[in-house]
CSV table of C-alpha atoms in Angstrom, one decimal:
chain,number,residue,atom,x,y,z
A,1,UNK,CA,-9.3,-33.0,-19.9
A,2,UNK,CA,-8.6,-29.8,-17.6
A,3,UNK,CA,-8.4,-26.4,-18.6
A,4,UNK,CA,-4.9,-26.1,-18.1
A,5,UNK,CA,-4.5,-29.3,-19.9
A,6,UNK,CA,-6.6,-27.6,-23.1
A,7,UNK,CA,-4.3,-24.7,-22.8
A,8,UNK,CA,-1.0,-26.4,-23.0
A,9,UNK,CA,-2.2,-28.6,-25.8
A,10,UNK,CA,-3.6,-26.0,-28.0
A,11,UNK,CA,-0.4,-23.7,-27.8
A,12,UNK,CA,1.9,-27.3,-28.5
A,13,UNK,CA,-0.4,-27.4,-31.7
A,14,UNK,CA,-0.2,-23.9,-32.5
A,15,UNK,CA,3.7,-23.8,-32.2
A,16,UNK,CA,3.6,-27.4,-34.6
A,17,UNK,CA,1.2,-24.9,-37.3
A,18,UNK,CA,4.1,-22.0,-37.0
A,19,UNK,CA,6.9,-24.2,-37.3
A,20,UNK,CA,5.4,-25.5,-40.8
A,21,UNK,CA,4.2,-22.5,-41.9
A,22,UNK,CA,7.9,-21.3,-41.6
A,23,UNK,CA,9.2,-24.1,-43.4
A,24,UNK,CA,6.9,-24.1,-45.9
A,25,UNK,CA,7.9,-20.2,-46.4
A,26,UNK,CA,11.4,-20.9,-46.5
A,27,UNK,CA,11.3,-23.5,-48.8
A,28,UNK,CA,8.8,-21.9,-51.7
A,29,UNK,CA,9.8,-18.1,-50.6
A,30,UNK,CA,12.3,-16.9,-53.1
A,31,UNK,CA,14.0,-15.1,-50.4
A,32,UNK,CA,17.4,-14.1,-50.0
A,33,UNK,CA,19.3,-16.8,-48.2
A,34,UNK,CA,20.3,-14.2,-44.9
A,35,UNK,CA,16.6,-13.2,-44.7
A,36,UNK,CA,15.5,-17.3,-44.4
A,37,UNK,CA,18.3,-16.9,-41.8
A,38,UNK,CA,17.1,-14.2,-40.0
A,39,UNK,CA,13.4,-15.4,-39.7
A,40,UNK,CA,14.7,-19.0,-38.1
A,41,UNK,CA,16.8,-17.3,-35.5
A,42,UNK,CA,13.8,-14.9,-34.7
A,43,UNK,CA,11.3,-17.5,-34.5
A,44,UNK,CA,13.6,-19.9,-32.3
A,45,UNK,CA,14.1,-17.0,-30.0
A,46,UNK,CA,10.5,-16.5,-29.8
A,47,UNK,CA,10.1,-20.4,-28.7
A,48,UNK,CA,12.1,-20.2,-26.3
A,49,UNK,CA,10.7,-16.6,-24.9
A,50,UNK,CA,7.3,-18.3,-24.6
A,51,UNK,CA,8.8,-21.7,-23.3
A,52,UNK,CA,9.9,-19.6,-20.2
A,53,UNK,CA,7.0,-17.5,-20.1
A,54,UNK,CA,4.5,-20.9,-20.3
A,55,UNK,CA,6.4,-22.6,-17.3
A,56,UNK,CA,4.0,-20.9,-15.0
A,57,UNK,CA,1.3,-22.9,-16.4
A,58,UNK,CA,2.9,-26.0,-15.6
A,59,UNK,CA,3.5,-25.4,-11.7
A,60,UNK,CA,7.2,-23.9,-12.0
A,61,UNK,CA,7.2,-21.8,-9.2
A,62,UNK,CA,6.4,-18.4,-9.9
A,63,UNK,CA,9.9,-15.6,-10.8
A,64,UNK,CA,7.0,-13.0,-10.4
A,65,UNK,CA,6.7,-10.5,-7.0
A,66,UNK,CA,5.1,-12.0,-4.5
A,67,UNK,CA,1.5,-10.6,-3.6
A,68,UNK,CA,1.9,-7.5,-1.7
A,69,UNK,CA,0.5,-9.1,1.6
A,70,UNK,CA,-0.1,-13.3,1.8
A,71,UNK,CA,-0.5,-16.3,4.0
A,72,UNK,CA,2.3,-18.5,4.0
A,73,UNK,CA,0.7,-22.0,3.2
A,74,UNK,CA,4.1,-24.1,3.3
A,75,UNK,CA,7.8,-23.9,2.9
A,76,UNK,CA,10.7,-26.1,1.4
A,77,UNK,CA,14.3,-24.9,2.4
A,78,UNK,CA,16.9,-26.0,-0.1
A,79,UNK,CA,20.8,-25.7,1.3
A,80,UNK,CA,23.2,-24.7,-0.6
A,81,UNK,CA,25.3,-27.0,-2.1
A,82,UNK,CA,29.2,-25.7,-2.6
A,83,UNK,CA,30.6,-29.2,-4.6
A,84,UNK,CA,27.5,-29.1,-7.0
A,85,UNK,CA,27.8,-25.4,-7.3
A,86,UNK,CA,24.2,-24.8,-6.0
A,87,UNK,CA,23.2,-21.4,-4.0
A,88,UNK,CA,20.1,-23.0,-2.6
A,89,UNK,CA,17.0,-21.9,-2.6
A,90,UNK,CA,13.7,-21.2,-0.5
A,91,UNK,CA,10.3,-22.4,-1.8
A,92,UNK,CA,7.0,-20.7,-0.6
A,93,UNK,CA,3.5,-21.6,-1.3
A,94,UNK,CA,1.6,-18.5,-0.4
A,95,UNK,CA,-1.9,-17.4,-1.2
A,96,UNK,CA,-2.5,-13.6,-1.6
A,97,UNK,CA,-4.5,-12.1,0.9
A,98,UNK,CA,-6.8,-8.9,0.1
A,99,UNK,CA,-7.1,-5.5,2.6
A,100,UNK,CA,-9.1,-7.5,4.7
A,101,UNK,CA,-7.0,-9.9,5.3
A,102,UNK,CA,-9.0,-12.3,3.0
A,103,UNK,CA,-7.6,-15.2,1.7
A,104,UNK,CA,-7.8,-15.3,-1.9
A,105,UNK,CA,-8.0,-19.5,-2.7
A,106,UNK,CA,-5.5,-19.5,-5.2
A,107,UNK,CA,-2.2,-20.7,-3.8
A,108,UNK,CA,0.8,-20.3,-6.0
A,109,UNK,CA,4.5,-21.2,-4.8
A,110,UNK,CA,7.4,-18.8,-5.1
A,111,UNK,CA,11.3,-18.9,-5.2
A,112,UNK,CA,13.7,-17.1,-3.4
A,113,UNK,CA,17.8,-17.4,-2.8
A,114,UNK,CA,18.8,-19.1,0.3
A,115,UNK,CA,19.9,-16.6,3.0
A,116,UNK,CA,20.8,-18.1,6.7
A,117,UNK,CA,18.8,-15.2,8.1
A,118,UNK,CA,15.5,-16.1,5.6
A,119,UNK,CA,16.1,-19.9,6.0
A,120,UNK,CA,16.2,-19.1,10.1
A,121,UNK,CA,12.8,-17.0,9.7
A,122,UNK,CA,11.4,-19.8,7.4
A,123,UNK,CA,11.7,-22.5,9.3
A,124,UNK,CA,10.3,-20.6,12.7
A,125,UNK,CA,7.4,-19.8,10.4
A,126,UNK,CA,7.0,-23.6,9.4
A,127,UNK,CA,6.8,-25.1,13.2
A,128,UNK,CA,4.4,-21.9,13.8
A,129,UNK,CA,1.9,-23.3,11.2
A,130,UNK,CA,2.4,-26.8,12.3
A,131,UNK,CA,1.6,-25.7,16.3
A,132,UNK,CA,-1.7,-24.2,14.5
A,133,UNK,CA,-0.4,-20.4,14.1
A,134,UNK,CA,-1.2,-19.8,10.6
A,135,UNK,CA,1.7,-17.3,9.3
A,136,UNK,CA,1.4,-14.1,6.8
A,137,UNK,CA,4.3,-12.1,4.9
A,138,UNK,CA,4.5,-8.7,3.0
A,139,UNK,CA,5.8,-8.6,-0.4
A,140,UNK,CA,8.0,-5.2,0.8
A,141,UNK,CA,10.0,-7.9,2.7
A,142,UNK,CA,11.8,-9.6,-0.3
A,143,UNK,CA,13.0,-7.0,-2.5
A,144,UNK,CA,12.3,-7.4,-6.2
A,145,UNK,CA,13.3,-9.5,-8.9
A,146,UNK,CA,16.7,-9.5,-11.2
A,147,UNK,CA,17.0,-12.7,-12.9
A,148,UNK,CA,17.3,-12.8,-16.7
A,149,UNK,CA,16.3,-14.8,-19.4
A,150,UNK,CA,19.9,-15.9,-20.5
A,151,UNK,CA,20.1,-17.3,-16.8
A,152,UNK,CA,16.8,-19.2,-16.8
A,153,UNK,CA,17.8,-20.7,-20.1
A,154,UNK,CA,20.9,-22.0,-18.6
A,155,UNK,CA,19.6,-23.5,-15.6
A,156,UNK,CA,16.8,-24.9,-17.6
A,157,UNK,CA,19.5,-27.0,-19.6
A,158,UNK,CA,21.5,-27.9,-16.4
A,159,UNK,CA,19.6,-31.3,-15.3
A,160,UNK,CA,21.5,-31.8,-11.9
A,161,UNK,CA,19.9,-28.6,-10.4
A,162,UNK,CA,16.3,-29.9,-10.8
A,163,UNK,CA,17.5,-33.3,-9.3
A,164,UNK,CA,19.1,-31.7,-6.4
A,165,UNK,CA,16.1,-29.5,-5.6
A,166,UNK,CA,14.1,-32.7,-5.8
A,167,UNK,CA,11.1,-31.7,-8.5
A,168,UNK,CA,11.9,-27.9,-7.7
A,169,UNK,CA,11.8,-25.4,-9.4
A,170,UNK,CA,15.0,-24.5,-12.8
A,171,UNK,CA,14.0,-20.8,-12.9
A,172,UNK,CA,16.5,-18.5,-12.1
A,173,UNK,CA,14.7,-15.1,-12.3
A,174,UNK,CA,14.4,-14.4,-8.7
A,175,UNK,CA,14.1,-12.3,-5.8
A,176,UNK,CA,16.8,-10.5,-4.0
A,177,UNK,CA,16.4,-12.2,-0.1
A,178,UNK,CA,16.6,-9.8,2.8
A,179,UNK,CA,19.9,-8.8,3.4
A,180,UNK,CA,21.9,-10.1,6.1
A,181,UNK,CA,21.6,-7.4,8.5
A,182,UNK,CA,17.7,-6.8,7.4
A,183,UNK,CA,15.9,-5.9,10.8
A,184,UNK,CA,12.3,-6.4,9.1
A,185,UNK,CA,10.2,-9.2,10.4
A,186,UNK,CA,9.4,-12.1,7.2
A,187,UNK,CA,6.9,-13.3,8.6
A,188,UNK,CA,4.3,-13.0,11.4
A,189,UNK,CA,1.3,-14.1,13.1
A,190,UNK,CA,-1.6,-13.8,10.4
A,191,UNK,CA,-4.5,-11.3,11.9
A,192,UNK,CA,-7.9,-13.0,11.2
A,193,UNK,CA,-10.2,-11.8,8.5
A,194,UNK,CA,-12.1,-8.4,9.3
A,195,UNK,CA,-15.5,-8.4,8.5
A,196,UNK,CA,-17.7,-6.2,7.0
A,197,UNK,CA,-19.8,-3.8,9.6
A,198,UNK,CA,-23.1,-5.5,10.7
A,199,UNK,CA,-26.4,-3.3,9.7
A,200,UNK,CA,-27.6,-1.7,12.4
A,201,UNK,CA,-31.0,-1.8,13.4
């Protein structure tokens, strides 16, 4: 069994202990009715706080700001679809580079809204990487995040969005894409590594 496999059973078992420890409470409590009402509601929106919180774990991609400078590993471009009622969506699976341009070997992937002008950028940046040009970005590119956690709910309950985006991702808190008229370049070719100063002797 795999770390992350340990870590998603032992909170499933820990929210099972809660769960009867609050029934158990609520049944042998002598507790005014509203207050039994109050600590369900409380609990429940707990659940589903950590539910959203815990999708990371479980290769959602990520709602969180990008790393402020990364190498673009791969990209999925999902169109918008106007009869379902989807925006789109742009998948990236970057890996955070350090100040020397170091890659750090932990690759995560990352949701953005479709934008023409991104999509455009994204898939120059794909055939760059397949001709053997590996491609970096800058976190100052894509704005910050604004989703909330009545909208990742929703979209978590809405089954035809994960079957449109094929496996993708239901998360809904995500970055603002570069505005239409955004001069910045997304991405671009990805300097090598600099290396530390050789001791002179």
């Amino acid at each position: 069994m795999t770390s992350l496999q340990t870590v998603i059973l032992s909170l499933s078992v820990a929210y099972a202990v809660i769960g009867a420890l609050l029934l158990v409470v609520l049944v042998y409590a002598r507790l005014h009715w509203s207050l039994k009402a109050v600590a369900v509601v409380v609990t429940s929106a707990f659940y589903v706080v950590s539910f959203t919180e815990m999708r990371g774990l479980l290769g959602w991609a990520s709602a969180d700001r990008m790393p402020t400078a990364f190498k673009l590993l791969q990209a999925r471009i999902v169109e918008p679809h106007s009869l379902e009622g989807d925006p789109g969506s742009i998948y990236l699976w970057v890996e955070a580079l350090d100040e020397d341009n170091r890659p750090s070997g932990i690759p995560r992937s990352f949701r953005v809204p479709y934008d023409d002008r991104l999509a455009d950028k994204t898939h120059a940046a794909q055939n760059e990487i397949a001709a053997g040009h590996p491609q970096g970005g800058r976190a100052a590119d894509f704005g910050g995040g604004d989703g909330s956690l009545i909208d990742m709910v929703r979209e978590y309950v809405t089954p035809k969005t994960i079957l449109e985006t094929s496996g993708g991702d239901s998360s809904t808190g995500e970055f603002n894409a570069p505005p239409a008229g955004a001069q910045g370049a997304v991405f671009t070719p990805l300097p090598p590594p600099r290396m530390p100063p050789k001791d002179e002797q």
